[in-house]
Each structure stands twice: as structure tokens, then as C-alpha cells.
Amino acid sequence: MDKKVFKIRPYARLLTMLGEQLIKNEQIALTELIKNSYDADADWVKISFENFGDNFEINDNSKIIIRDNGIGMTLETIEKSWMNPATPNKYRGKGNTLVSRKGRTVQGEKGIGRFAILKLGNKIFITTRPEESQNEYEINYDLSAYDKDFLTENDKEKELFIDDINIEVSTNDNPNILLNQEFEVE
């Protein structure tokens, strides 16, 4: 009897399927991102809509900027948590109420927030600086080369898997932001 071992390797299209199932509209996407700020102990969150039409029609240079003063993410948090949906860290705490350093009950538990950004645009630039750090990290999701369903890249028909999508993360030791986290979505 021949035996083979296969690995589960999701197509990139799963990102939009999850987004459509979990994030019904742009308002819910923004709410999920605000929950992320709350969980990061932000005292405030500011959302700016730039270059939209009078009725919030999207233009070529429209962007949403979300700023907060939460604790920010370390490079390790970006690599081991943010970039890995369904991280078991919060799940392991089930049975205990998860609370932030400020004693807030943690709102996010499924990692939906990272999919919320995909509902808002295809160019996402996250700048984050962990507390008491001189380094700032820039996460660049430039997904403009892919169609909206992640079926093709630059109009080339090919099988596109989640692990084919590369997200650039840069370290800047000369911080540009005065706060701890900023999302920019085009």
C-alpha cells in the first residue's frame, strides 16, 4: 500500500473568503481596528478620511488613516502574532478572562482585525512603535498586484497560495511618528 502525506496549503483566495464571512462591511472593519486599539490600551483612536467624495465615494487618492496611542508591536509580535492569524496565545488563556495591562477585558480573540484591513483597501501601511523603544516598524501590505479575490497576480493566471503573498516589514531606528501605531489604507 502506497502512502502519501499532504500538507494543508490554503489558496490566497481564503483571505477574501474569511473577510467576507467575518467582516460584512467597511463599518465593521473599522470597528475591528478600533477594538485592536482598545486591546493595545490606547487612550484614544483617531480615524481620518482623506480625499473621498462628498458622500464618501472612493477616488484614486482616497485613504483612511487610523492613529492611536496604544502599546505598539515589537518585531517579534509582528512576526509571531500579527502575521500569523489564529495565534493560540489568547486561546490558551481561555477560562481566564484576558485583560490588558490597564485591566481592560480584551475584545479581540480571533484575529479578525488583521483581515479587516483587507476590506478597506489593497495598499495598507502600518507603522508601529513599541513602548519605550527607539525603533519603529513599518509593515507594508501592497496587494495592488493581486485582483480583489486573490485569484491572479498582475493578470497572470497561476495558482496563488497564502504563502506566496509577501509582506515587507522594515525597521526604522529614526521614528517618524509621535504615537505608537498608525494604519494607512488606500
PDB file of C-alpha atoms in Angstrom:
ATOM      1  CA  MET A   1       0.000   0.000   0.000  1.00  0.00           C
ATOM      2  CA  ASP A   2       1.408   3.397  -1.019  1.00  0.00           C
ATOM      3  CA  LYS A   3       1.089   6.153   1.491  1.00  0.00           C
ATOM      4  CA  LYS A   4       1.499   9.901   0.921  1.00  0.00           C
ATOM      5  CA  VAL A   5       1.486  12.781   3.343  1.00  0.00           C
ATOM      6  CA  PHE A   6      -0.051  16.070   2.237  1.00  0.00           C
ATOM      7  CA  LYS A   7       0.037  19.455   3.898  1.00  0.00           C
ATOM      8  CA  ILE A   8      -2.877  21.852   4.023  1.00  0.00           C
ATOM      9  CA  ARG A   9      -1.911  24.820   1.893  1.00  0.00           C
ATOM     10  CA  PRO A  10      -4.708  27.367   1.545  1.00  0.00           C
ATOM     11  CA  TYR A  11      -5.157  29.369  -1.619  1.00  0.00           C
ATOM     12  CA  ALA A  12      -4.787  33.129  -1.162  1.00  0.00           C
ATOM     13  CA  ARG A  13      -8.481  33.420  -2.035  1.00  0.00           C
ATOM     14  CA  LEU A  14      -9.161  32.262   1.537  1.00  0.00           C
ATOM     15  CA  LEU A  15      -8.222  35.782   2.710  1.00  0.00           C
ATOM     16  CA  THR A  16     -11.188  37.314   0.904  1.00  0.00           C
ATOM     17  CA  MET A  17     -13.489  34.453   1.833  1.00  0.00           C
ATOM     18  CA  LEU A  18     -12.687  34.939   5.516  1.00  0.00           C
ATOM     19  CA  GLY A  19     -13.000  38.669   5.147  1.00  0.00           C
ATOM     20  CA  GLU A  20     -16.404  38.402   3.503  1.00  0.00           C
ATOM     21  CA  GLN A  21     -17.662  35.974   6.144  1.00  0.00           C
ATOM     22  CA  LEU A  22     -16.224  37.765   9.171  1.00  0.00           C
ATOM     23  CA  ILE A  23     -16.187  41.391   8.052  1.00  0.00           C
ATOM     24  CA  LYS A  24     -19.503  42.245   6.389  1.00  0.00           C
ATOM     25  CA  ASN A  25     -18.785  45.897   5.572  1.00  0.00           C
ATOM     26  CA  GLU A  26     -16.369  48.779   5.989  1.00  0.00           C
ATOM     27  CA  GLN A  27     -18.005  49.978   9.236  1.00  0.00           C
ATOM     28  CA  ILE A  28     -17.404  46.584  10.856  1.00  0.00           C
ATOM     29  CA  ALA A  29     -13.823  46.634   9.527  1.00  0.00           C
ATOM     30  CA  LEU A  30     -13.208  49.988  11.210  1.00  0.00           C
ATOM     31  CA  THR A  31     -14.828  48.713  14.417  1.00  0.00           C
ATOM     32  CA  GLU A  32     -12.454  45.725  14.447  1.00  0.00           C
ATOM     33  CA  LEU A  33      -9.456  48.023  14.073  1.00  0.00           C
ATOM     34  CA  ILE A  34     -10.737  50.214  16.904  1.00  0.00           C
ATOM     35  CA  LYS A  35     -11.031  47.061  19.051  1.00  0.00           C
ATOM     36  CA  ASN A  36      -7.365  46.350  18.286  1.00  0.00           C
ATOM     37  CA  SER A  37      -6.515  49.837  19.570  1.00  0.00           C
ATOM     38  CA  TYR A  38      -8.579  49.253  22.705  1.00  0.00           C
ATOM     39  CA  ASP A  39      -6.834  45.921  23.318  1.00  0.00           C
ATOM     40  CA  ALA A  40      -3.488  47.724  22.920  1.00  0.00           C
ATOM     41  CA  ASP A  41      -4.514  50.040  25.793  1.00  0.00           C
ATOM     42  CA  ALA A  42      -4.923  53.100  23.590  1.00  0.00           C
ATOM     43  CA  ASP A  43      -6.451  56.090  25.348  1.00  0.00           C
ATOM     44  CA  TRP A  44      -7.602  57.477  22.026  1.00  0.00           C
ATOM     45  CA  VAL A  45      -8.134  56.495  18.391  1.00  0.00           C
ATOM     46  CA  LYS A  46      -8.408  58.971  15.523  1.00  0.00           C
ATOM     47  CA  ILE A  47      -9.798  57.994  12.117  1.00  0.00           C
ATOM     48  CA  SER A  48      -9.285  60.383   9.198  1.00  0.00           C
ATOM     49  CA  PHE A  49     -10.849  60.020   5.768  1.00  0.00           C
ATOM     50  CA  GLU A  50      -8.765  61.843   3.191  1.00  0.00           C
ATOM     51  CA  ASN A  51      -9.617  62.638  -0.427  1.00  0.00           C
ATOM     52  CA  PHE A  52     -13.046  60.987  -0.503  1.00  0.00           C
ATOM     53  CA  GLY A  53     -16.023  62.430  -2.369  1.00  0.00           C
ATOM     54  CA  ASP A  54     -18.841  64.321  -0.648  1.00  0.00           C
ATOM     55  CA  ASN A  55     -20.714  61.065   0.002  1.00  0.00           C
ATOM     56  CA  PHE A  56     -17.516  59.138   0.765  1.00  0.00           C
ATOM     57  CA  GLU A  57     -17.079  57.965  -2.824  1.00  0.00           C
ATOM     58  CA  ILE A  58     -13.636  56.474  -3.308  1.00  0.00           C
ATOM     59  CA  ASN A  59     -11.242  58.434  -5.503  1.00  0.00           C
ATOM     60  CA  ASP A  60      -7.833  57.422  -6.866  1.00  0.00           C
ATOM     61  CA  ASN A  61      -6.047  59.053  -3.945  1.00  0.00           C
ATOM     62  CA  SER A  62      -8.540  58.230  -1.154  1.00  0.00           C
ATOM     63  CA  LYS A  63      -7.081  56.945   2.068  1.00  0.00           C
ATOM     64  CA  ILE A  64      -8.130  56.139   5.603  1.00  0.00           C
ATOM     65  CA  ILE A  65      -5.656  56.879   8.365  1.00  0.00           C
ATOM     66  CA  ILE A  66      -6.175  55.314  11.783  1.00  0.00           C
ATOM     67  CA  ARG A  67      -3.964  56.530  14.630  1.00  0.00           C
ATOM     68  CA  ASP A  68      -3.840  55.501  18.254  1.00  0.00           C
ATOM     69  CA  ASN A  69      -1.540  55.700  21.251  1.00  0.00           C
ATOM     70  CA  GLY A  70      -1.636  52.000  22.157  1.00  0.00           C
ATOM     71  CA  ILE A  71       1.383  49.969  23.255  1.00  0.00           C
ATOM     72  CA  GLY A  72       2.571  49.242  19.695  1.00  0.00           C
ATOM     73  CA  MET A  73       4.021  45.988  18.396  1.00  0.00           C
ATOM     74  CA  THR A  74       7.542  44.653  18.688  1.00  0.00           C
ATOM     75  CA  LEU A  75       9.184  42.955  15.728  1.00  0.00           C
ATOM     76  CA  GLU A  76       8.596  39.625  17.469  1.00  0.00           C
ATOM     77  CA  THR A  77       4.886  40.415  17.928  1.00  0.00           C
ATOM     78  CA  ILE A  78       4.610  41.328  14.247  1.00  0.00           C
ATOM     79  CA  GLU A  79       6.333  38.118  13.154  1.00  0.00           C
ATOM     80  CA  LYS A  80       4.794  35.643  15.593  1.00  0.00           C
ATOM     81  CA  SER A  81       1.336  37.121  16.161  1.00  0.00           C
ATOM     82  CA  TRP A  82       0.235  39.757  13.648  1.00  0.00           C
ATOM     83  CA  MET A  83       1.462  37.811  10.597  1.00  0.00           C
ATOM     84  CA  ASN A  84       0.045  34.513  11.875  1.00  0.00           C
ATOM     85  CA  PRO A  85      -3.766  34.503  12.067  1.00  0.00           C
ATOM     86  CA  ALA A  86      -5.337  32.291  14.729  1.00  0.00           C
ATOM     87  CA  THR A  87      -2.316  32.653  17.005  1.00  0.00           C
ATOM     88  CA  PRO A  88      -3.074  30.463  20.012  1.00  0.00           C
ATOM     89  CA  ASN A  89      -1.786  32.976  22.601  1.00  0.00           C
ATOM     90  CA  LYS A  90      -5.204  34.327  23.543  1.00  0.00           C
ATOM     91  CA  TYR A  91      -6.871  30.947  23.154  1.00  0.00           C
ATOM     92  CA  ARG A  92      -4.520  29.411  25.710  1.00  0.00           C
ATOM     93  CA  GLY A  93      -5.915  31.865  28.223  1.00  0.00           C
ATOM     94  CA  LYS A  94      -9.496  30.614  27.767  1.00  0.00           C
ATOM     95  CA  GLY A  95     -11.211  30.005  31.049  1.00  0.00           C
ATOM     96  CA  ASN A  96      -9.471  33.066  32.405  1.00  0.00           C
ATOM     97  CA  THR A  97     -10.727  36.466  31.392  1.00  0.00           C
ATOM     98  CA  LEU A  98      -7.995  38.030  29.314  1.00  0.00           C
ATOM     99  CA  VAL A  99      -7.164  41.535  30.435  1.00  0.00           C
ATOM    100  CA  SER A 100      -4.755  44.151  29.146  1.00  0.00           C
ATOM    101  CA  ARG A 101      -2.126  45.864  31.280  1.00  0.00           C
ATOM    102  CA  LYS A 102      -4.671  48.580  32.054  1.00  0.00           C
ATOM    103  CA  GLY A 103      -7.132  45.933  33.223  1.00  0.00           C
ATOM    104  CA  ARG A 104      -9.365  46.070  30.157  1.00  0.00           C
ATOM    105  CA  THR A 105     -11.198  42.942  29.080  1.00  0.00           C
ATOM    106  CA  VAL A 106      -9.610  42.005  25.759  1.00  0.00           C
ATOM    107  CA  GLN A 107     -12.111  42.342  22.896  1.00  0.00           C
ATOM    108  CA  GLY A 108     -10.276  40.641  20.047  1.00  0.00           C
ATOM    109  CA  GLU A 109      -9.662  36.940  20.244  1.00  0.00           C
ATOM    110  CA  LYS A 110      -9.937  35.514  16.752  1.00  0.00           C
ATOM    111  CA  GLY A 111      -7.508  37.709  14.814  1.00  0.00           C
ATOM    112  CA  ILE A 112     -10.285  39.271  12.744  1.00  0.00           C
ATOM    113  CA  GLY A 113      -8.680  42.711  12.882  1.00  0.00           C
ATOM    114  CA  ARG A 114      -5.889  41.764  10.526  1.00  0.00           C
ATOM    115  CA  PHE A 115      -8.488  40.742   7.916  1.00  0.00           C
ATOM    116  CA  ALA A 116     -10.415  43.980   8.457  1.00  0.00           C
ATOM    117  CA  ILE A 117      -7.648  45.942   6.757  1.00  0.00           C
ATOM    118  CA  LEU A 118      -8.207  43.897   3.576  1.00  0.00           C
ATOM    119  CA  LYS A 119     -11.823  45.077   3.485  1.00  0.00           C
ATOM    120  CA  LEU A 120     -10.697  48.709   3.418  1.00  0.00           C
ATOM    121  CA  GLY A 121      -8.088  48.747   0.667  1.00  0.00           C
ATOM    122  CA  ASN A 122      -5.286  46.988  -1.181  1.00  0.00           C
ATOM    123  CA  LYS A 123      -2.411  49.180  -0.019  1.00  0.00           C
ATOM    124  CA  ILE A 124      -2.019  49.060   3.724  1.00  0.00           C
ATOM    125  CA  PHE A 125       0.869  50.663   5.510  1.00  0.00           C
ATOM    126  CA  ILE A 126       1.151  50.076   9.263  1.00  0.00           C
ATOM    127  CA  THR A 127       3.635  51.989  11.352  1.00  0.00           C
ATOM    128  CA  THR A 128       4.082  50.813  14.920  1.00  0.00           C
ATOM    129  CA  ARG A 129       6.490  51.616  17.713  1.00  0.00           C
ATOM    130  CA  PRO A 130       6.540  49.541  20.881  1.00  0.00           C
ATOM    131  CA  GLU A 131       6.523  51.371  24.178  1.00  0.00           C
ATOM    132  CA  GLU A 132       9.875  52.689  25.296  1.00  0.00           C
ATOM    133  CA  SER A 133      11.545  51.739  22.019  1.00  0.00           C
ATOM    134  CA  GLN A 134      13.615  53.845  19.682  1.00  0.00           C
ATOM    135  CA  ASN A 135      12.692  51.535  16.788  1.00  0.00           C
ATOM    136  CA  GLU A 136       9.610  51.866  14.711  1.00  0.00           C
ATOM    137  CA  TYR A 137       8.397  49.086  12.423  1.00  0.00           C
ATOM    138  CA  GLU A 138       6.722  49.588   9.091  1.00  0.00           C
ATOM    139  CA  ILE A 139       4.530  46.837   7.696  1.00  0.00           C
ATOM    140  CA  ASN A 140       3.764  47.269   4.019  1.00  0.00           C
ATOM    141  CA  TYR A 141       0.879  45.308   2.531  1.00  0.00           C
ATOM    142  CA  ASP A 142       0.991  46.327  -1.120  1.00  0.00           C
ATOM    143  CA  LEU A 143      -1.623  43.988  -2.511  1.00  0.00           C
ATOM    144  CA  SER A 144      -2.344  46.073  -5.604  1.00  0.00           C
ATOM    145  CA  ALA A 145      -0.727  43.443  -7.862  1.00  0.00           C
ATOM    146  CA  TYR A 146      -3.500  40.982  -6.997  1.00  0.00           C
ATOM    147  CA  ASP A 147      -7.111  41.016  -8.108  1.00  0.00           C
ATOM    148  CA  LYS A 148      -9.706  41.572  -5.388  1.00  0.00           C
ATOM    149  CA  ASP A 149     -10.265  37.825  -4.915  1.00  0.00           C
ATOM    150  CA  PHE A 150      -6.544  36.903  -4.879  1.00  0.00           C
ATOM    151  CA  LEU A 151      -7.010  34.663  -7.905  1.00  0.00           C
ATOM    152  CA  THR A 152      -4.426  36.346 -10.123  1.00  0.00           C
ATOM    153  CA  GLU A 153      -1.268  38.388  -9.757  1.00  0.00           C
ATOM    154  CA  ASN A 154      -0.596  41.058 -12.395  1.00  0.00           C
ATOM    155  CA  ASP A 155      -3.237  39.404 -14.602  1.00  0.00           C
ATOM    156  CA  LYS A 156      -1.247  36.140 -14.701  1.00  0.00           C
ATOM    157  CA  GLU A 157      -3.345  33.060 -14.185  1.00  0.00           C
ATOM    158  CA  LYS A 158      -1.467  30.887 -11.711  1.00  0.00           C
ATOM    159  CA  GLU A 159      -2.250  29.122  -8.506  1.00  0.00           C
ATOM    160  CA  LEU A 160      -1.808  31.722  -5.772  1.00  0.00           C
ATOM    161  CA  PHE A 161      -1.376  30.445  -2.229  1.00  0.00           C
ATOM    162  CA  ILE A 162      -1.359  32.421   1.005  1.00  0.00           C
ATOM    163  CA  ASP A 163       2.345  31.781   1.453  1.00  0.00           C
ATOM    164  CA  ASP A 164       3.001  33.318  -1.992  1.00  0.00           C
ATOM    165  CA  ILE A 165       1.997  36.732  -0.646  1.00  0.00           C
ATOM    166  CA  ASN A 166       4.956  38.620   0.760  1.00  0.00           C
ATOM    167  CA  ILE A 167       4.533  41.420   3.262  1.00  0.00           C
ATOM    168  CA  GLU A 168       7.509  43.713   3.779  1.00  0.00           C
ATOM    169  CA  VAL A 169       8.496  44.733   7.306  1.00  0.00           C
ATOM    170  CA  SER A 170      11.134  47.421   7.767  1.00  0.00           C
ATOM    171  CA  THR A 171      12.861  48.657  10.902  1.00  0.00           C
ATOM    172  CA  ASN A 172      13.386  52.373  11.274  1.00  0.00           C
ATOM    173  CA  ASP A 173      15.648  53.498  14.115  1.00  0.00           C
ATOM    174  CA  ASN A 174      14.718  57.136  13.500  1.00  0.00           C
ATOM    175  CA  PRO A 175      10.995  57.170  14.392  1.00  0.00           C
ATOM    176  CA  ASN A 176       8.664  59.332  12.333  1.00  0.00           C
ATOM    177  CA  ILE A 177       5.564  59.012  14.473  1.00  0.00           C
ATOM    178  CA  LEU A 178       4.851  60.577  17.836  1.00  0.00           C
ATOM    179  CA  LEU A 179       2.322  57.912  18.744  1.00  0.00           C
ATOM    180  CA  ASN A 180       2.611  54.183  18.922  1.00  0.00           C
ATOM    181  CA  GLN A 181       0.587  52.961  15.969  1.00  0.00           C
ATOM    182  CA  GLU A 182      -0.747  54.198  12.660  1.00  0.00           C
ATOM    183  CA  PHE A 183      -2.634  52.414   9.869  1.00  0.00           C
ATOM    184  CA  GLU A 184      -2.842  53.946   6.423  1.00  0.00           C
ATOM    185  CA  VAL A 185      -5.174  52.259   3.948  1.00  0.00           C
ATOM    186  CA  GLU A 186      -5.563  53.139   0.272  1.00  0.00           C
TER     187      GLU A 186
END
